[in-house]
mmCIF file of C-alpha atoms and ligand atoms in Angstrom:
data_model
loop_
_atom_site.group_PDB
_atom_site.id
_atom_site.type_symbol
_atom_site.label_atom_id
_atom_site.label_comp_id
_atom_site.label_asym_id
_atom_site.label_seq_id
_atom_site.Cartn_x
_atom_site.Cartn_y
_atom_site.Cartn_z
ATOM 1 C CA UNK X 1 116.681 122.013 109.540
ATOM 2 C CA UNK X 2 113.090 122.245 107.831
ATOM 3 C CA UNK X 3 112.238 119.319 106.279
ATOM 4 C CA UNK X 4 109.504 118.970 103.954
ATOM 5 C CA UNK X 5 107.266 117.720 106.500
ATOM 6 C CA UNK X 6 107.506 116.545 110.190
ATOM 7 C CA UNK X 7 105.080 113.997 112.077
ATOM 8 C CA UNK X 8 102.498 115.168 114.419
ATOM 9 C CA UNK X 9 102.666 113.526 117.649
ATOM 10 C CA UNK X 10 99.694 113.459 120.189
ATOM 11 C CA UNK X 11 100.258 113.351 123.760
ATOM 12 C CA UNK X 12 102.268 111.023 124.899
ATOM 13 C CA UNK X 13 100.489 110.486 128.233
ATOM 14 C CA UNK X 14 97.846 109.741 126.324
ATOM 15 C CA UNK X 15 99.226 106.927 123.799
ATOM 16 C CA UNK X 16 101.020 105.231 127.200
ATOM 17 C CA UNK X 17 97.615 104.832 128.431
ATOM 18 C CA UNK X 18 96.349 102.712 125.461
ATOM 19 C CA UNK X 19 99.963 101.321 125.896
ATOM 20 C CA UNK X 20 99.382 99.889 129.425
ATOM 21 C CA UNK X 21 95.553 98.780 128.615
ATOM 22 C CA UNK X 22 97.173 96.564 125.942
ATOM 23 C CA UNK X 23 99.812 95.669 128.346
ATOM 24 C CA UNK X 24 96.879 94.574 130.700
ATOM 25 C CA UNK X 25 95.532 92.857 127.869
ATOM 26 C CA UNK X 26 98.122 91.206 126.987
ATOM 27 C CA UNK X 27 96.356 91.108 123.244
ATOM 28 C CA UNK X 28 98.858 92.623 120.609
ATOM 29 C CA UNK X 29 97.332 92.554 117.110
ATOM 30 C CA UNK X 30 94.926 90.236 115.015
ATOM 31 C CA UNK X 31 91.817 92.612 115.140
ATOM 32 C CA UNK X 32 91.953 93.659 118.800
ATOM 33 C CA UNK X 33 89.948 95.955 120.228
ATOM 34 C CA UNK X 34 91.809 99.044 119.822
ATOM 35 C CA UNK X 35 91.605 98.126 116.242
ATOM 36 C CA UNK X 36 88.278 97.541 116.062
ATOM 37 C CA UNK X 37 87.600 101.108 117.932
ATOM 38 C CA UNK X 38 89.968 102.648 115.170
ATOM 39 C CA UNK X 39 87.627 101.197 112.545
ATOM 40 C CA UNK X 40 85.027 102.664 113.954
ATOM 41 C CA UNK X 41 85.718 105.963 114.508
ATOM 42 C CA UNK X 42 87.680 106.389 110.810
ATOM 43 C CA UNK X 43 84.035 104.689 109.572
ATOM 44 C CA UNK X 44 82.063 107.783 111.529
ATOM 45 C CA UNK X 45 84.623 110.339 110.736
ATOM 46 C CA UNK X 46 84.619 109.795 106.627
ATOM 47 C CA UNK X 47 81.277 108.567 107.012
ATOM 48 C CA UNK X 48 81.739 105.892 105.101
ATOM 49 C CA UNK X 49 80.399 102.130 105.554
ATOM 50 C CA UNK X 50 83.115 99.695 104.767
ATOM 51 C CA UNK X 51 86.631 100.072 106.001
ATOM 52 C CA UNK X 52 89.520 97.881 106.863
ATOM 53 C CA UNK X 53 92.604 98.883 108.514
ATOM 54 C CA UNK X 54 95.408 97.390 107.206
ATOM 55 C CA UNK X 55 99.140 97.188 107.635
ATOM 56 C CA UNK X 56 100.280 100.275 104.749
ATOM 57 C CA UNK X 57 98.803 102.242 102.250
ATOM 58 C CA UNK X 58 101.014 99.793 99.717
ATOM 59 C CA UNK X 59 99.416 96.500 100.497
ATOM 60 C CA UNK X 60 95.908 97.441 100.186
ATOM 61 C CA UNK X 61 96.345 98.312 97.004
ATOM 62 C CA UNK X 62 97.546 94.589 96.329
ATOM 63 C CA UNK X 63 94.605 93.656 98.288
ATOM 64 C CA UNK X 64 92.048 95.888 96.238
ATOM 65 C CA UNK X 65 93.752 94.531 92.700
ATOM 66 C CA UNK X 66 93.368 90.749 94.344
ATOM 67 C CA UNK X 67 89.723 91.658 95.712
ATOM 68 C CA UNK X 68 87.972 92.585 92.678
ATOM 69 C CA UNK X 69 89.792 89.609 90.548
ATOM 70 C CA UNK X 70 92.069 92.245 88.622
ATOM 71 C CA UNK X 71 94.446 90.895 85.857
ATOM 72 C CA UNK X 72 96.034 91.800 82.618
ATOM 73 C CA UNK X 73 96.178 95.278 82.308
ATOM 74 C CA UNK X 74 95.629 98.135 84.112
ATOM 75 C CA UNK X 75 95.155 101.721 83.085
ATOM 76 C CA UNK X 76 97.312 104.050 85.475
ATOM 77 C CA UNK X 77 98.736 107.123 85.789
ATOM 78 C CA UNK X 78 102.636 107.984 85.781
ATOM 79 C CA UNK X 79 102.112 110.909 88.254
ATOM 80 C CA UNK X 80 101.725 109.080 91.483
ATOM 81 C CA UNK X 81 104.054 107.404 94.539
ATOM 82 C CA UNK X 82 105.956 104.485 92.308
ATOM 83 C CA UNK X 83 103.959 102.663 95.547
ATOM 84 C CA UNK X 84 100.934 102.456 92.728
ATOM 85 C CA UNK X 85 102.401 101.009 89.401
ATOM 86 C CA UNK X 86 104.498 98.840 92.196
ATOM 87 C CA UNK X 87 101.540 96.870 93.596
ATOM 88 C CA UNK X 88 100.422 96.713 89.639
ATOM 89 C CA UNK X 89 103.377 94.864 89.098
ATOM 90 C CA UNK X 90 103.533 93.095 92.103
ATOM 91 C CA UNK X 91 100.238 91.733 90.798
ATOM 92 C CA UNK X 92 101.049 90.238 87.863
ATOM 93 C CA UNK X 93 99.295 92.629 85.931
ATOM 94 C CA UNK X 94 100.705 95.128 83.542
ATOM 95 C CA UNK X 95 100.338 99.066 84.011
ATOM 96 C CA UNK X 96 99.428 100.933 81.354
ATOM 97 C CA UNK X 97 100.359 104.546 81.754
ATOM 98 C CA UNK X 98 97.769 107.392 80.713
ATOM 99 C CA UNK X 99 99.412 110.735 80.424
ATOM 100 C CA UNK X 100 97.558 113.780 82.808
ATOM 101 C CA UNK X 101 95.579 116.649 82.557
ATOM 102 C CA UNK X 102 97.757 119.490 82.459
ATOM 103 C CA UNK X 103 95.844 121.632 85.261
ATOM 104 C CA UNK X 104 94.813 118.801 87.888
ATOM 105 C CA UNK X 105 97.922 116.842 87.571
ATOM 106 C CA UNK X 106 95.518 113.620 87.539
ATOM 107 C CA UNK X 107 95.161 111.087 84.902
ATOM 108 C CA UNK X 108 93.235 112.922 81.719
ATOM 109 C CA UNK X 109 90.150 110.805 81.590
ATOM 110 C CA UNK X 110 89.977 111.815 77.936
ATOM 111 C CA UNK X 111 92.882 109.843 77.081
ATOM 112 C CA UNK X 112 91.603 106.585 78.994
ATOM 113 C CA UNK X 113 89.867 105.126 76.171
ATOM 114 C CA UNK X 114 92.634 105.228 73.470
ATOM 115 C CA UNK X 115 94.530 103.096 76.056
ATOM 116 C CA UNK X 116 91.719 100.406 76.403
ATOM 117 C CA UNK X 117 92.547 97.112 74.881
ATOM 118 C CA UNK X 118 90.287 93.436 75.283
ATOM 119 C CA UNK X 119 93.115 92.459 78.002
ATOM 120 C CA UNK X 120 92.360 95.579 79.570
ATOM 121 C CA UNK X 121 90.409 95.195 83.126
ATOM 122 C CA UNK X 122 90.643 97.929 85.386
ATOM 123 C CA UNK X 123 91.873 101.820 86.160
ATOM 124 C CA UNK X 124 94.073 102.678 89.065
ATOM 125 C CA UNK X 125 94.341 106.497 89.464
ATOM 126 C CA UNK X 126 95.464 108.703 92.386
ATOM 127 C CA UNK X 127 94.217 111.629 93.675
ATOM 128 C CA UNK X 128 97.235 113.585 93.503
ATOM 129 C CA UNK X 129 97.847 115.960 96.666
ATOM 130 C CA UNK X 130 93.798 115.004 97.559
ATOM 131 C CA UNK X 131 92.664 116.342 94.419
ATOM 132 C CA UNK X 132 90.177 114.268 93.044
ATOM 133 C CA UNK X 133 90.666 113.005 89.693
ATOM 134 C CA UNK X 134 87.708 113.497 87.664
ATOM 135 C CA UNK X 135 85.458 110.390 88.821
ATOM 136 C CA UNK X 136 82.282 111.439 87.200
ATOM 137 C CA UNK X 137 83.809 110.555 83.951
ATOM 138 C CA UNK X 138 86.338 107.694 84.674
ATOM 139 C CA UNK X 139 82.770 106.331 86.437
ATOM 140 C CA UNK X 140 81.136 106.535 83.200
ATOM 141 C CA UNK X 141 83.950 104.866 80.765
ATOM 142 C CA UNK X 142 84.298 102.331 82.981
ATOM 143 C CA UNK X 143 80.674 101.125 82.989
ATOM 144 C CA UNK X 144 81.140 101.672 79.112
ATOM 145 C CA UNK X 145 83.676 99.273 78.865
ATOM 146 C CA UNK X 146 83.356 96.751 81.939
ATOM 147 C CA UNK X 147 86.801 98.188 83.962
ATOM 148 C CA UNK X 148 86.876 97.872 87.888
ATOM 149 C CA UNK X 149 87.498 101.266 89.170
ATOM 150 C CA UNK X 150 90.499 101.488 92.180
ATOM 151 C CA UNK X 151 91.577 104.623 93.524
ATOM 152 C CA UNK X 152 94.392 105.530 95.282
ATOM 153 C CA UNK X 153 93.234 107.997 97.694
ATOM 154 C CA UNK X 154 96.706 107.965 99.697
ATOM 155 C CA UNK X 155 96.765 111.672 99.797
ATOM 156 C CA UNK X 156 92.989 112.480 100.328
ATOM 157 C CA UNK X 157 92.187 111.975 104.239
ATOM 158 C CA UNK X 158 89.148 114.141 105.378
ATOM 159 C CA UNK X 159 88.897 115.392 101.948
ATOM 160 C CA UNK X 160 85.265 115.635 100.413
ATOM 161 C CA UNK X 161 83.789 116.172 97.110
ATOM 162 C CA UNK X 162 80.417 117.366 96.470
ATOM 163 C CA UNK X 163 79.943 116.745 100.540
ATOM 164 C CA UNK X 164 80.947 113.497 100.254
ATOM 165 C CA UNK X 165 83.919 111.561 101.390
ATOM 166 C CA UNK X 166 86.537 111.372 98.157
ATOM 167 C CA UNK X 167 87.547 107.974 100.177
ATOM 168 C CA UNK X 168 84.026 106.683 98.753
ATOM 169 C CA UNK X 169 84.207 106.708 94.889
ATOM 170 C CA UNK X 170 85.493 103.908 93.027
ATOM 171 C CA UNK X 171 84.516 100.054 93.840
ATOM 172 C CA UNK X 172 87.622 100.162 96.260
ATOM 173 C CA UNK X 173 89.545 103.638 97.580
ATOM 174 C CA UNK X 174 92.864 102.838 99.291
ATOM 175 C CA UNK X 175 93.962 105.047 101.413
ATOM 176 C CA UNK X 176 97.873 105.907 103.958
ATOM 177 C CA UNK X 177 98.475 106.153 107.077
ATOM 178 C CA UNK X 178 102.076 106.426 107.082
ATOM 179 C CA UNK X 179 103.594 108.571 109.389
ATOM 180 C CA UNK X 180 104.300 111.599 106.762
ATOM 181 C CA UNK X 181 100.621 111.708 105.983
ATOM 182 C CA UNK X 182 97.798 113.977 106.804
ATOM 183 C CA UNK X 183 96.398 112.149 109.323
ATOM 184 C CA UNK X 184 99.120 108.869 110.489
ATOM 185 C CA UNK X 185 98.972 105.892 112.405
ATOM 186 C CA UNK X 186 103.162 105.330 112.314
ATOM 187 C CA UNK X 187 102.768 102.675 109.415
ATOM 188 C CA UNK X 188 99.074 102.005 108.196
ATOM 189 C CA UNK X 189 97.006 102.236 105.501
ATOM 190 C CA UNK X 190 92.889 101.687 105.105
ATOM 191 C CA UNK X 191 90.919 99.705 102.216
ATOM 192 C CA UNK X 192 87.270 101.722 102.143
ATOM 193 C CA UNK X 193 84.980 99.943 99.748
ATOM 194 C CA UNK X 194 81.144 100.476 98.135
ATOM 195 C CA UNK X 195 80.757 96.840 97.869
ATOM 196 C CA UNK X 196 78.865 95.066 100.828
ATOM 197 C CA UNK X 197 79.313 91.357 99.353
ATOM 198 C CA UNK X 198 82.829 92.277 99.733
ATOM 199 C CA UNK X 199 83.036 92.627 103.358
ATOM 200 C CA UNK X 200 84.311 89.033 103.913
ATOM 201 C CA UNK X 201 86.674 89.085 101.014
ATOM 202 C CA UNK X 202 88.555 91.890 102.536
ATOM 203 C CA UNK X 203 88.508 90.787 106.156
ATOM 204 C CA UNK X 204 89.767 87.197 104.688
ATOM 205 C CA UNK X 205 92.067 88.755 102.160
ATOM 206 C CA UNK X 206 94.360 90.739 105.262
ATOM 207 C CA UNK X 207 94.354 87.577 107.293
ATOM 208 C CA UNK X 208 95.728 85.040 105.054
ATOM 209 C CA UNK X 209 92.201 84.154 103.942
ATOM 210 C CA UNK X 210 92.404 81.880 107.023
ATOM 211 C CA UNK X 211 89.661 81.978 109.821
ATOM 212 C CA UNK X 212 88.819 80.371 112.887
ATOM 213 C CA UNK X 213 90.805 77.069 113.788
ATOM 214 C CA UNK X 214 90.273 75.520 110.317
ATOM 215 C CA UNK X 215 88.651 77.541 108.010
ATOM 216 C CA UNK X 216 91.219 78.064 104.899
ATOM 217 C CA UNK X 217 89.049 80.300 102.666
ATOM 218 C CA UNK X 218 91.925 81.249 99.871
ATOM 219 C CA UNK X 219 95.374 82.357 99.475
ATOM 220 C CA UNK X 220 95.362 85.572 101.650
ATOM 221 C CA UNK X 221 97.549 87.695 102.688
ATOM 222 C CA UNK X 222 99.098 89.632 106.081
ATOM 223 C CA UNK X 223 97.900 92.827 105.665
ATOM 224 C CA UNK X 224 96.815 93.182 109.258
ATOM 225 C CA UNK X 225 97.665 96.129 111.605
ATOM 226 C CA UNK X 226 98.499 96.308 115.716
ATOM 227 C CA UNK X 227 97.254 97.511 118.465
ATOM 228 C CA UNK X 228 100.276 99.609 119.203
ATOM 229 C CA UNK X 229 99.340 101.224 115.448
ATOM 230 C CA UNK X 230 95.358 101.182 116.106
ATOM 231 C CA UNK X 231 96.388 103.050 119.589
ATOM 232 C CA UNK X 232 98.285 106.040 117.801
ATOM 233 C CA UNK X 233 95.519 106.109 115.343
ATOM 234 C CA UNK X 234 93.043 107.056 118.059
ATOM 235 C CA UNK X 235 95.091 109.520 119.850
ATOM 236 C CA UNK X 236 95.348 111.182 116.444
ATOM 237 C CA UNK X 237 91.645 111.277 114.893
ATOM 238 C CA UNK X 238 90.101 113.587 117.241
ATOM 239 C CA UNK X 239 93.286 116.061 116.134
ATOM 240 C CA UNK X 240 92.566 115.930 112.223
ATOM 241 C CA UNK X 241 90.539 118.743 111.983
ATOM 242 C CA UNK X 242 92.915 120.974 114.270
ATOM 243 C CA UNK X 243 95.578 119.458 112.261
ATOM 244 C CA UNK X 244 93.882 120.792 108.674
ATOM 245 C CA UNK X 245 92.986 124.192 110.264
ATOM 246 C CA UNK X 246 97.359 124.291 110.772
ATOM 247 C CA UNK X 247 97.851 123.245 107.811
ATOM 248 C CA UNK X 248 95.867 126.017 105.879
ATOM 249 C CA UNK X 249 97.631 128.977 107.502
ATOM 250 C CA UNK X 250 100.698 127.367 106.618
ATOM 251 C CA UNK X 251 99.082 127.122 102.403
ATOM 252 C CA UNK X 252 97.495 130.171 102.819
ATOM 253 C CA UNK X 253 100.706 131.999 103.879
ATOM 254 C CA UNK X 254 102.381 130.282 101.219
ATOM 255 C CA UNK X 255 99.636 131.753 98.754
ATOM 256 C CA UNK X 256 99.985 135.558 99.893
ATOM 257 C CA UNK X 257 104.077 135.592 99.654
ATOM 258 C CA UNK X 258 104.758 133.234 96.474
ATOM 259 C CA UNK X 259 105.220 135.252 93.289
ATOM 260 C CA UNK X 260 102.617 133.990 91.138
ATOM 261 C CA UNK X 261 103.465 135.976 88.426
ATOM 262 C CA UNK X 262 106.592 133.718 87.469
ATOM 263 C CA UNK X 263 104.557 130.299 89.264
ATOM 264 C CA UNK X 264 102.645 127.410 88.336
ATOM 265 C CA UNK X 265 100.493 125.543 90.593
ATOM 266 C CA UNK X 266 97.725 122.610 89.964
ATOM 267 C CA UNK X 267 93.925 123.570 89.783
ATOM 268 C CA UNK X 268 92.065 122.444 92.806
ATOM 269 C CA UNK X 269 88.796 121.188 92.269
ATOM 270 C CA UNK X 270 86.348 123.854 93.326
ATOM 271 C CA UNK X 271 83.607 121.411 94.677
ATOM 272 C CA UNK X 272 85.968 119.914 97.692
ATOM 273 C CA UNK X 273 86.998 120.659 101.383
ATOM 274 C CA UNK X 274 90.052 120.328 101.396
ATOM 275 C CA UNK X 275 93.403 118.591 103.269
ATOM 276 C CA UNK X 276 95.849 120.683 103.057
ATOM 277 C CA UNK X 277 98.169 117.807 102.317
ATOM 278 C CA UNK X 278 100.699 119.020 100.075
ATOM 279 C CA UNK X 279 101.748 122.644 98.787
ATOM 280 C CA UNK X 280 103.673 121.688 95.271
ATOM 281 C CA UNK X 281 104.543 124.715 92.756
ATOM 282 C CA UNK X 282 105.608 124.651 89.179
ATOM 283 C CA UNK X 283 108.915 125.980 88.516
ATOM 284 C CA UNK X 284 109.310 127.118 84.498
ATOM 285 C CA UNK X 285 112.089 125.188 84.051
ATOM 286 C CA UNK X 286 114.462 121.765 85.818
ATOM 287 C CA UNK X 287 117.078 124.536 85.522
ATOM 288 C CA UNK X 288 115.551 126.947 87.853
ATOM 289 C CA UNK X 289 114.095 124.008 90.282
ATOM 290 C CA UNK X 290 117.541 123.301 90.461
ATOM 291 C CA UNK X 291 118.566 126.490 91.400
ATOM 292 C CA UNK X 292 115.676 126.769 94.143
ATOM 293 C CA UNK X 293 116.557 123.436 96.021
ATOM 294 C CA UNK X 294 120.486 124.695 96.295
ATOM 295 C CA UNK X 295 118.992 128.397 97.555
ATOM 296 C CA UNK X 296 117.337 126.474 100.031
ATOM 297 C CA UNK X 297 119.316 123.949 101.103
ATOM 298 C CA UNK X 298 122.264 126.329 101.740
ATOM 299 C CA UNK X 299 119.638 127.890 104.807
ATOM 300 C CA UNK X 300 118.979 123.626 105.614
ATOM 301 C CA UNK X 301 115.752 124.027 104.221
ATOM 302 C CA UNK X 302 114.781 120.849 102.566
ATOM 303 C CA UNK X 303 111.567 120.826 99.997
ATOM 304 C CA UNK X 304 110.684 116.995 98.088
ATOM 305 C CA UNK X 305 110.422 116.839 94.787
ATOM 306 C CA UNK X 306 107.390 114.697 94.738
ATOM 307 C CA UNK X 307 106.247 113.055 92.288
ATOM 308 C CA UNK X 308 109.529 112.898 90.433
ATOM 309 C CA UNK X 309 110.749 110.976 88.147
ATOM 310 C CA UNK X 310 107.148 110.046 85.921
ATOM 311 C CA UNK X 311 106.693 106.886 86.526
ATOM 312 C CA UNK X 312 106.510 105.202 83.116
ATOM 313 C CA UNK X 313 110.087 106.102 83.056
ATOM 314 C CA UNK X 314 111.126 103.665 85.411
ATOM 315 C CA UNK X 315 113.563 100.987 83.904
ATOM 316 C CA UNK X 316 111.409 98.363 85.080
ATOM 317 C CA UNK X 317 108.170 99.363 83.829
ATOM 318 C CA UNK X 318 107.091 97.603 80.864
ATOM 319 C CA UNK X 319 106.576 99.100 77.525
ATOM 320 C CA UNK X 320 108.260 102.263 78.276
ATOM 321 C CA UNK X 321 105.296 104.023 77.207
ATOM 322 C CA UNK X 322 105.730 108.067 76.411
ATOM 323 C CA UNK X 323 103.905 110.580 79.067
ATOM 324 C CA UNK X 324 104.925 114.040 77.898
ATOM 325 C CA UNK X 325 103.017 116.520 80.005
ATOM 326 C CA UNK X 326 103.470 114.424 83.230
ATOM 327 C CA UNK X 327 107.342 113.714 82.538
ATOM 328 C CA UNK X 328 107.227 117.525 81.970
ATOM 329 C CA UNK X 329 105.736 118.533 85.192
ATOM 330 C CA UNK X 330 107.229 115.844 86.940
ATOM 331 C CA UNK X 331 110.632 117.864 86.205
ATOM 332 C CA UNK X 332 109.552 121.122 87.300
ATOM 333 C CA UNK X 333 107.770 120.278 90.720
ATOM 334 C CA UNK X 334 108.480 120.588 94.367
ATOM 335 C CA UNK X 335 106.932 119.994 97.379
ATOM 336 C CA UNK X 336 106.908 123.120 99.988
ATOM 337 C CA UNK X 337 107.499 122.452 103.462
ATOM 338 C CA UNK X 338 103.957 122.655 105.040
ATOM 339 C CA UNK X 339 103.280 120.490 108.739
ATOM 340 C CA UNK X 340 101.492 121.676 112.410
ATOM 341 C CA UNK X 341 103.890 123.671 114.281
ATOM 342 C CA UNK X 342 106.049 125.323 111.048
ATOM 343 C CA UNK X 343 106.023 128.712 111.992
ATOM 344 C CA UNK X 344 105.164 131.276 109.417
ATOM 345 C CA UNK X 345 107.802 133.577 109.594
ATOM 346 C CA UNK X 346 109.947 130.799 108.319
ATOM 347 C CA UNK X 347 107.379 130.146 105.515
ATOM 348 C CA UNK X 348 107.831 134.197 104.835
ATOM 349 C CA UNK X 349 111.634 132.886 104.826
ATOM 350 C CA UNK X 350 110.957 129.805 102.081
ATOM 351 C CA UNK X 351 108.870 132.503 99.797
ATOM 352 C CA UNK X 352 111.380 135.278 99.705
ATOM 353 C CA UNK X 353 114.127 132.607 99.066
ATOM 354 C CA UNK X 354 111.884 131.214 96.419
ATOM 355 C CA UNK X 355 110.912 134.836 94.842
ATOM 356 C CA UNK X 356 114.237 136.155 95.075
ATOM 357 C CA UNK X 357 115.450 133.216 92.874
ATOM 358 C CA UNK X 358 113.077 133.738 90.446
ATOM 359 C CA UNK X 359 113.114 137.062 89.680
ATOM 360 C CA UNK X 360 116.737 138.356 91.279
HETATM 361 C C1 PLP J 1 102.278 107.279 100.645
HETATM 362 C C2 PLP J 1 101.712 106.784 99.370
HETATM 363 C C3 PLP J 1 101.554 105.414 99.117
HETATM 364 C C4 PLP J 1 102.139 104.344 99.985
HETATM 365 O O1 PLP J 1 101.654 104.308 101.272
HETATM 366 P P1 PLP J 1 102.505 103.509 102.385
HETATM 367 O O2 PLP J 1 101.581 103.573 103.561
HETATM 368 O O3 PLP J 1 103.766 104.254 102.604
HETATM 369 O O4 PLP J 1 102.708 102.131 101.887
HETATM 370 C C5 PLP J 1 100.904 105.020 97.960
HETATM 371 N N1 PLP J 1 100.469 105.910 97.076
HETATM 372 C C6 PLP J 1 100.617 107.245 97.255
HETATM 373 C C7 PLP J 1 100.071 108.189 96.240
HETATM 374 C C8 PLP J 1 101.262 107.719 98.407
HETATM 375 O O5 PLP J 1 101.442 109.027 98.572
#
């Protein structure tokens, strides 16, 4: 079977020996060393000053809305993991969806400020498949109008823009290292923020705002990680940019043998270096998406159709708010299997599949 993706695993001799060092330590989590090392190196790989590993790529988003004192509501976009408009919720705040730009598949930062309201405090947006949403200008309306900028940069490991790690825009980025990610720690995710007077905050907020014996700061949370998790993070790091370099044959083999002619795709940013994290296409229709997944699953072949359904269609989400082009696309996109060690004759395979669906 080809799944849509499949975890890279370092060697194991090398995770058992971080395994028996914490054995000999005998110290399992609560910032341990390992940790602390992991911090490190993610800090001098993205090049970026402030970062906190954390338990998931969920609960630092709930950490990010608590840090910067979000509340009411919260301008979003309905073409994400429901993981975003979840921690909105979970919150107490309200998310307010903002349909997307047709070509990037990110929030449309020209229809931000029609969605403003005085209750109105912050934007959450995600850089969908590590394309970065367009943070000159969600940077400038939020200055405009006083709004806390969070981004959800769960897809957008090792990706820069304008030379610069996309992990560093926004007052908080928020970023996941779950094991179907670019770059994993099993479960994990990573708060990265611009703010220095917010170094405590964050460190307090993943701990249960408790430090020391007796020192009770406020009402934090556990957002903490292991040393097991830190452990698997370092065996990985050094492999990211082997790990990127397999991933682009896989895209760029994907590229030469997709029919383009009867394809949609999003438009990547032409200022980045890119991930490689995702390979979606645009099908012209549910109909023939429909027909693609059963061609392939017939040969076990098993794309994702990611992100689907549009968020502000959820039952749950408040308002029920109308997002045509992203309920659109969010109809008529799939996920390509791309991961290290797919070989490309079987992504030859998954194109003429694809193709011969398209145009029999
Ligand atoms: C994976 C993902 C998350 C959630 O991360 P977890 O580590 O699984 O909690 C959030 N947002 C987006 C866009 C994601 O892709």
């Amino acid at each position: 079977m080809i799944n849509v993706t499949k975890t890279f695993l370092p060697d194991q001799e090398k995770y058992l020996q971080y395994v028996r060092e914490i054995w000999e330590r005998g110290y399992l989590t609560n910032n341990g060393p390992l940790l602390q090392q992991l911090e490190s190196e993610l800090k001098d790989y993205l090049k970026v000053d402030h970062l906190y590993f954390c338990g998931n790529g969920t609960i630092v988003l709930q950490i990010a809305i608590k840090a910067l004192e979000i509340t009411g509501e919260v301008i979003t976009t309905p073409f994400s993991y429901c993981a975003t408009s979840n921690a909105i919720l979970w919150e107490k705040c309200i998310p307010v969806f903002v349909d997307i730009d047709k070509d990037t598949f990110n929030i449309d930062p020209d229809l931000i400020e029609a969605s403003i309201t005085p209750a109105t405090t912050a934007i959450l947006a995600t850089h969908v498949y590590g394309n970065p949403c367009d943070v000159e200008k969600i940077e400038l309306i939020a200055k405009k109008h006083n709004l806390k900028v969070v981004y959800d940069a769960a897809h957008a490991f090792g990706v820069t823009y304008k030379k610069r790690s996309l992990l560093s825009y926004g007052d908080i980025s928020t970023c996941s290292f779950h094991a179907t990610k670019v770059f994993h720690t099993i479960e994990g995710g990573a708060l990265i923020s611009n703010h220095p007077e917010l170094d405590e905050k964050l460190s307090l907020l993943r701990a249960f705002g408790h430090q020391g014996d007796e020192s009770y700061h406020f009402a934090g949370i556990n957002g903490k990680n292991s040393e097991f998790h830190a452990a698997m993070g370092l065996c990985n790091l050094p492999h990211v940019p082997e790990i990127i370099a397999a991933r682009k044959e896989v895209f760029d083999t994907y590229d030469n043998q997709l029919n383009w002619d009867v394809l949609e795709r999003p438009v990547k940013n032409k200022d980045i270096e890119y991930n490689y994290a995702y390979y979606p296409v645009v099908f012209s229709s549910e109909k023939v998406l429909k027909d693609v997944l059963e061609a392939l699953r017939v040969q076990e072949i098993i794309p994702r159709r990611y992100f689907y359904p549009s968020l502000n269609t959820l039952p749950f989400m408040p308002g029920q708010i109308s997002c045509p082009v992203s309920e659109n696309i969010s109809e008529r996109v799939l996920c390509l299997p791309l991961y290290v060690g797919l070989p490309l004759t079987d992504v030859e395979r998954i194109s003429a599949i694809i193709n011969s669906v398209l145009a029999p």
